[in-house]
XYZ file of C-alpha atoms in Angstrom:
455
model
C 117.604 263.714 169.474
C 117.011 264.998 172.983
C 116.571 263.140 176.234
C 113.818 263.875 178.705
C 114.042 262.304 182.152
C 110.936 261.985 184.289
C 110.545 260.777 187.835
C 107.756 258.212 187.891
C 105.390 257.921 190.813
C 106.950 254.648 192.025
C 110.436 256.081 192.071
C 111.271 254.696 188.623
C 113.446 256.794 186.363
C 112.022 256.893 182.854
C 114.066 258.140 179.909
C 112.215 259.135 176.766
C 113.872 259.399 173.392
C 112.154 261.991 171.209
C 113.289 262.261 167.621
C 112.964 265.585 165.851
C 111.477 265.315 162.361
C 109.504 267.436 159.954
C 105.792 266.649 160.157
C 102.716 267.410 158.111
C 99.865 266.841 160.548
C 96.337 267.058 159.124
C 93.077 267.241 161.041
C 89.777 265.877 159.748
C 86.414 266.781 161.296
C 83.867 264.051 162.016
C 81.031 266.572 161.553
C 82.056 267.137 157.906
C 80.087 263.989 157.048
C 76.897 266.057 157.404
C 77.738 268.631 154.730
C 75.530 268.411 151.647
C 76.450 267.079 148.230
C 80.057 267.485 147.187
C 80.927 268.962 150.582
C 80.406 265.661 152.409
C 83.684 264.300 153.778
C 84.416 260.951 155.424
C 87.634 258.980 155.993
C 87.190 257.495 152.503
C 88.152 260.938 151.184
C 91.498 260.940 153.018
C 94.557 260.542 150.785
C 96.718 258.092 152.786
C 99.925 259.442 151.242
C 99.311 263.169 151.707
C 100.105 263.764 155.392
C 102.479 262.175 157.892
C 99.751 262.177 160.571
C 95.963 262.354 160.271
C 94.116 263.413 163.422
C 90.469 262.435 163.750
C 88.534 265.243 165.419
C 86.704 264.994 167.747
C 86.215 262.704 170.744
C 85.119 263.823 174.200
C 85.207 262.877 177.900
C 82.246 261.103 179.507
C 80.724 261.949 182.919
C 82.755 259.004 184.235
C 85.927 260.800 183.058
C 86.546 258.316 180.263
C 87.473 258.874 176.626
C 84.393 258.357 174.465
C 82.834 259.012 171.062
C 80.635 261.934 169.993
C 78.980 260.889 166.718
C 76.801 257.795 166.350
C 79.121 256.295 163.724
C 82.519 257.340 165.070
C 83.676 253.766 165.584
C 82.830 252.884 161.985
C 84.771 255.900 160.763
C 87.687 255.068 163.074
C 88.032 251.768 161.258
C 87.812 253.400 157.825
C 90.544 255.839 158.732
C 92.839 253.311 160.360
C 92.414 250.874 157.474
C 94.342 253.425 155.393
C 97.467 252.256 157.214
C 97.145 249.019 155.247
C 97.713 251.181 152.183
C 100.433 253.397 153.629
C 102.099 251.738 156.640
C 104.022 254.946 157.309
C 100.843 256.911 158.057
C 100.169 257.733 161.710
C 96.590 258.216 162.894
C 95.600 259.997 166.075
C 92.422 260.825 167.972
C 91.757 264.355 169.181
C 89.770 264.825 172.402
C 88.137 268.062 173.490
C 85.034 270.087 172.777
C 82.467 271.111 175.373
C 79.548 269.492 177.194
C 76.731 271.989 177.841
C 79.211 274.743 177.041
C 81.820 273.592 179.574
C 85.059 271.769 178.802
C 85.027 268.251 180.290
C 88.744 268.665 180.959
C 87.934 270.929 183.920
C 86.343 268.129 185.933
C 88.700 265.441 184.654
C 91.959 267.151 185.684
C 90.641 268.193 189.116
C 91.793 265.127 191.099
C 94.377 262.331 190.753
C 91.537 259.796 190.664
C 89.666 261.435 187.775
C 92.884 261.884 185.806
C 93.766 258.233 186.362
C 90.326 257.128 185.154
C 90.704 259.090 181.933
C 94.251 257.964 181.250
C 93.416 254.301 181.789
C 90.379 254.537 179.508
C 92.379 256.388 176.836
C 95.055 253.681 176.649
C 92.424 250.974 176.204
C 90.376 253.030 173.727
C 93.305 253.899 171.469
C 94.540 250.300 171.326
C 91.041 248.957 170.711
C 90.566 251.232 167.703
C 94.122 251.003 166.315
C 95.096 254.657 166.744
C 98.754 255.652 167.023
C 98.298 258.527 169.426
C 96.221 261.078 171.303
C 95.817 264.799 170.646
C 94.673 267.030 173.531
C 92.379 269.877 172.442
C 91.515 271.877 175.559
C 90.598 275.482 174.768
C 91.989 276.464 177.271
C 93.317 275.735 180.773
C 92.580 278.724 183.015
C 89.913 280.100 180.651
C 86.211 279.735 179.854
C 85.192 278.520 183.300
C 88.471 276.783 184.039
C 90.036 278.016 187.329
C 93.559 279.532 187.320
C 95.039 276.472 189.056
C 94.216 274.387 185.973
C 97.406 275.791 184.464
C 99.400 273.638 186.895
C 96.895 270.772 186.801
C 97.284 270.598 183.044
C 101.027 270.117 183.413
C 100.453 267.385 185.999
C 97.938 265.683 183.716
C 100.340 265.697 180.753
C 103.141 264.307 182.959
C 100.914 261.497 184.181
C 99.687 260.794 180.665
C 103.217 260.642 179.287
C 104.347 258.252 182.014
C 101.323 256.033 181.411
C 102.018 255.971 177.672
C 105.601 254.847 178.219
C 104.679 252.241 180.819
C 101.858 250.832 178.686
C 104.242 250.439 175.738
C 106.719 248.538 177.913
C 104.012 246.308 179.368
C 102.532 245.414 175.967
C 105.816 245.545 174.020
C 104.203 248.066 171.678
C 105.332 251.331 170.154
C 104.437 254.187 172.548
C 101.498 256.357 171.585
C 102.242 259.738 170.034
C 101.154 262.584 172.332
C 100.315 266.034 170.987
C 98.287 269.100 171.899
C 96.493 271.929 170.123
C 97.569 275.091 171.919
C 96.641 278.763 172.001
C 98.174 281.416 169.762
C 97.261 284.591 171.707
C 100.118 285.552 174.014
C 97.803 286.571 176.874
C 96.051 283.202 176.710
C 99.327 281.281 176.532
C 100.645 283.031 179.628
C 97.647 282.016 181.736
C 97.116 278.541 180.276
C 100.474 276.777 180.041
C 103.734 276.147 181.811
C 105.385 276.271 178.417
C 108.716 274.574 179.000
C 107.290 271.785 181.167
C 104.349 270.947 178.908
C 106.093 271.225 175.551
C 108.935 269.017 176.773
C 106.460 266.204 177.407
C 104.764 266.351 173.989
C 105.921 264.801 170.732
C 104.626 267.930 169.036
C 102.295 270.864 169.661
C 100.108 272.542 167.052
C 99.719 276.281 167.571
C 96.278 277.443 166.423
C 97.647 280.233 164.267
C 94.468 280.707 162.265
C 91.927 282.550 164.429
C 93.532 285.949 164.995
C 90.717 287.984 163.439
C 87.122 287.360 162.402
C 83.610 288.758 162.271
C 83.747 289.519 166.016
C 86.057 292.440 165.171
C 84.654 295.843 164.128
C 87.031 296.049 161.148
C 88.349 293.578 158.603
C 91.401 291.574 159.592
C 93.083 288.414 158.389
C 92.569 285.245 160.388
C 96.090 283.886 159.788
C 98.631 286.638 159.021
C 102.327 285.834 159.070
C 103.395 289.243 160.440
C 101.813 292.294 162.063
C 100.400 295.034 159.876
C 100.738 298.808 160.119
C 97.080 298.874 161.241
C 97.885 296.861 164.366
C 98.190 298.564 167.730
C 97.819 297.543 171.369
C 97.211 293.833 171.792
C 96.798 293.413 168.047
C 100.543 293.740 167.479
C 100.875 290.135 168.684
C 98.008 288.824 166.540
C 100.195 287.065 163.985
C 102.083 283.815 163.461
C 105.539 285.288 163.985
C 104.607 286.727 167.394
C 102.867 283.561 168.601
C 105.635 281.170 167.641
C 108.303 283.476 169.026
C 106.448 283.579 172.350
C 106.328 279.778 172.556
C 110.006 279.482 171.669
C 111.064 282.158 174.162
C 109.033 280.322 176.810
C 111.099 277.178 176.323
C 109.260 275.166 173.651
C 111.720 273.123 171.543
C 111.572 274.439 167.974
C 111.531 270.964 166.465
C 108.284 270.134 168.298
C 106.439 273.310 167.291
C 104.022 273.054 164.366
C 102.488 276.092 162.673
C 98.747 275.959 161.984
C 97.771 276.277 158.304
C 94.035 276.928 157.741
C 92.172 275.682 154.693
C 89.401 278.206 155.301
C 88.957 281.966 155.489
C 87.134 284.292 157.881
C 84.403 286.526 156.478
C 83.037 290.017 157.194
C 80.178 292.150 155.924
C 81.518 295.556 154.878
C 79.794 298.678 156.245
C 81.198 301.211 153.783
C 82.788 301.433 150.345
C 86.187 300.804 151.962
C 87.326 297.305 150.994
C 90.878 297.095 152.315
C 92.437 295.762 155.491
C 90.962 297.539 158.499
C 87.741 298.491 156.676
C 84.662 299.005 158.890
C 82.655 295.773 159.175
C 79.413 294.608 160.702
C 79.384 290.882 161.459
C 79.978 287.923 159.170
C 79.115 287.461 155.528
C 76.463 284.890 154.669
C 77.144 281.228 155.320
C 78.731 279.108 152.608
C 76.497 276.645 150.721
C 78.379 273.599 152.038
C 79.848 274.619 155.402
C 76.617 276.473 156.282
C 78.124 278.357 159.200
C 78.226 282.159 159.091
C 81.683 283.610 159.646
C 83.898 281.365 157.587
C 84.135 279.782 154.151
C 86.063 276.690 153.150
C 88.760 277.054 150.519
C 86.579 275.157 148.050
C 83.835 277.752 148.625
C 86.316 280.600 148.104
C 88.301 279.453 145.076
C 85.372 279.486 142.580
C 84.804 283.188 143.285
C 88.423 284.154 142.598
C 87.622 284.641 138.911
C 84.875 287.167 139.628
C 85.830 288.781 142.954
C 88.197 291.667 143.559
C 91.387 290.094 144.877
C 93.902 291.739 147.185
C 97.263 290.864 148.692
C 98.382 292.156 152.092
C 102.105 292.469 151.475
C 102.958 293.250 155.100
C 101.363 290.007 156.246
C 101.932 287.804 153.165
C 98.267 286.771 152.866
C 95.409 287.327 150.369
C 91.827 288.514 150.655
C 88.861 288.761 148.313
C 85.861 291.096 148.063
C 82.601 290.217 146.381
C 79.785 292.702 146.838
C 79.826 293.633 150.517
C 81.453 290.328 151.553
C 85.126 290.385 152.594
C 87.118 287.213 153.202
C 90.686 286.801 154.348
C 92.011 283.384 153.415
C 95.116 281.436 152.409
C 96.237 280.347 148.965
C 99.303 278.601 147.597
C 101.306 281.822 147.571
C 100.672 282.536 151.256
C 101.362 278.889 152.177
C 104.715 279.123 150.388
C 105.617 282.319 152.263
C 104.748 280.722 155.597
C 106.785 277.605 154.806
C 109.806 279.725 153.932
C 109.483 281.475 157.295
C 108.824 278.177 159.124
C 112.003 276.673 157.701
C 114.006 279.739 158.680
C 112.877 279.141 162.279
C 113.823 275.426 162.156
C 110.343 274.420 163.285
C 108.992 270.878 163.331
C 106.488 271.252 160.522
C 102.908 272.197 159.740
C 99.463 271.426 161.139
C 96.542 271.636 158.699
C 93.050 272.539 159.908
C 91.312 270.801 158.188
C 91.489 268.313 155.285
C 87.744 268.561 154.678
C 87.919 272.323 154.038
C 90.444 272.013 151.200
C 89.134 271.085 147.742
C 89.606 267.458 148.752
C 88.134 265.888 145.603
C 89.251 268.550 143.131
C 85.667 269.421 142.172
C 85.699 273.184 142.732
C 89.104 274.776 142.111
C 90.256 272.835 139.023
C 93.675 272.450 140.618
C 93.472 268.736 141.385
C 92.601 267.110 144.707
C 93.786 268.860 147.869
C 95.407 271.828 146.059
C 96.380 273.668 149.251
C 97.663 270.706 151.262
C 99.451 269.241 148.248
C 101.212 272.555 147.688
C 102.061 272.695 151.383
C 103.506 269.182 151.246
C 105.621 270.055 148.228
C 106.777 273.343 149.773
C 107.912 271.508 152.912
C 110.120 269.336 150.741
C 108.458 265.972 151.214
C 109.189 263.408 148.478
C 106.591 262.918 145.752
C 103.634 260.731 146.647
C 103.217 257.372 144.932
C 100.635 257.830 142.211
C 98.734 255.848 139.655
C 100.556 256.129 136.343
C 98.818 255.184 133.069
C 100.882 253.890 130.183
C 103.018 250.875 129.326
C 104.323 248.691 132.126
C 107.931 249.479 133.027
C 109.940 249.256 136.210
C 108.940 252.849 136.929
C 105.399 253.073 135.541
C 102.847 250.386 136.498
C 99.764 249.944 134.346
C 96.911 251.888 135.839
C 94.757 248.827 135.208
C 96.967 246.368 137.125
C 94.771 246.528 140.237
C 91.447 246.475 138.417
C 89.358 243.748 140.023
C 92.073 242.813 142.520
C 91.570 242.898 146.301
C 93.419 245.625 148.201
C 96.912 244.457 149.052
C 100.546 244.126 147.955
C 101.655 242.362 144.765
C 105.112 241.643 143.291
C 106.270 243.539 140.229
C 107.582 240.846 137.839
C 109.665 243.435 136.012
C 111.572 244.655 139.087
C 111.909 242.782 142.375
C 113.035 245.943 144.190
C 109.561 247.427 143.681
C 106.033 246.168 144.257
C 102.461 247.127 143.429
C 100.033 248.320 146.071
C 96.343 248.015 145.203
C 93.873 250.291 146.941
C 90.277 250.797 145.819
C 91.204 249.699 142.291
C 94.083 252.183 142.007
C 97.643 251.036 141.338
C 100.583 252.423 143.305
C 104.226 251.576 142.664
C 106.233 251.322 145.888
C 109.986 250.909 146.285
C 111.865 248.832 148.816
C 114.720 250.351 150.793
C 118.094 250.144 149.006
C 119.446 246.594 149.041
C 116.071 244.977 149.759
C 113.666 243.107 147.474
C 109.958 242.410 147.735
C 109.102 238.942 149.046
C 105.568 237.852 148.186
C 105.348 235.199 150.916
C 105.595 237.790 153.690
C 104.320 240.755 151.676
C 107.394 242.641 152.818
C 110.763 243.938 151.714
C 113.656 241.752 152.878
C 117.268 240.991 152.107
C 117.704 238.944 148.906
C-alpha cells in the first residue's frame, strides 16, 4: 500500500490509500450490439465472474462539457451490465469516456478552462451514481495530439488531479466508496513523451491500461504484428520500440508504479493483403484484407472470425516476439492465441505489474459458437494464467455440499438461497443457472439478510 498526498484547492490535505492488487479489466463495446447474427453482443453476454472489472465503452462529452451517452439505448444497457453485480457482488463496473465529435476529441475543449473541467467533473459524479457505476475510465487519444495543443499535456494532469480530489470529496460527503479512476494510455514512446506527465498522472490513477495492441496494421507497407511482446530482427529506427516490453519499460522508467500498470491484451488481429508470394513477417503488403463477416470493418478480425480458419490456413509463430500469425490466400493476420497470452502473462508477472486489460470481451468467442473451446476461450485462459481462483460454475449431478443440482434454480427468481446441506455455502440463481458460493471461513449463510455472518 502506498500513500499519495494531494493539496486540495481549499487548503485541505487529502490522503489517498491505494491498494495494489492484480486485476483483470475487460472492456465491452456498446457498438457490438449492431453486429449481425451470432456476432451481436450486449451486456447479457457478459460473464459476471470472468473479470474483476468490466468497462462499458463508450460515453462522450456534450457541448455543455458534461458526461453523456452515445447510443440510443445506453442507459438500458447500463442497467443490464450493473445488474450483474447482484450476481457477483465483487464485480466492479466502470464507464469509459472518449471518442471524437466531428473528428475532434471533446476533451480538448473540456480541459481548456477550470470552469469547463468543473462542469464535466460535477456531471460525471452525478452520472456515475445515477447509473450505479463503480468508476470512470478516461480514454483520450491523446493529449497533445490530433488537434490537441501541446499545453494539453499539463492540462491533462491538472484535470486528473481535480477529478481525483472530487472523487474523494464526493465519497466523504455521501459516505460512499470512492469511484475507481483509470485511463487508457498510449503505447508509442514518442506519443507518451508528448502526452503525459507520467509520474504525476499515474500516481493519481487506480490503474492505467497501456494500449499495447496497435503497434502494426494495414497502414504499414509490410506485415507486422499488432501486439508483439518483444522487438523483432526486422525492426529498425522507431520500430524498435513497437512492442510491449519497450512500452511498459518506458512507463515504468518515467515513474509509473508497476502495480498500477496493466498490459493490453487484444482479442482481435490486424490484417494485411500480401503483394507477393512472401508470407512471413515483414512481407510486402498493400492495405487490409477483406472485412470479417461479423465485425465488418476492413483491417481487423475478431478472434472468433480467426479461429475457424486455423484448421485450413497456414499458421506461423514469430518466436522472437512470442506471437502467432495466419495466412489464407493473400490475407495475412497477426493475432493472439492462448500460447501468446501465456507468454505475455509470464513476462507480466516477472515485471510485477498490476494485471491485464482486455480489449474487448465482444471480440473473443464469447458464446463458444465458433472456436469449440468453450465460452471466452482467450479471456478464460488469460484469467487462469494470471492465477485467479476458479469461477463458480453450474455443476450437474447429485446434490452434495460441493456440487449443487444444476436444476436447483430452474423456475426460481434470481437471488441467493440457503444450501440445506451446508450452511457455510449458499446457492446463487442467475438466469436459471445454479452457482455454489462459499462464505468466508468462520461465517455461515443467513437467509434473513441474504448474507454471510457469524454463527
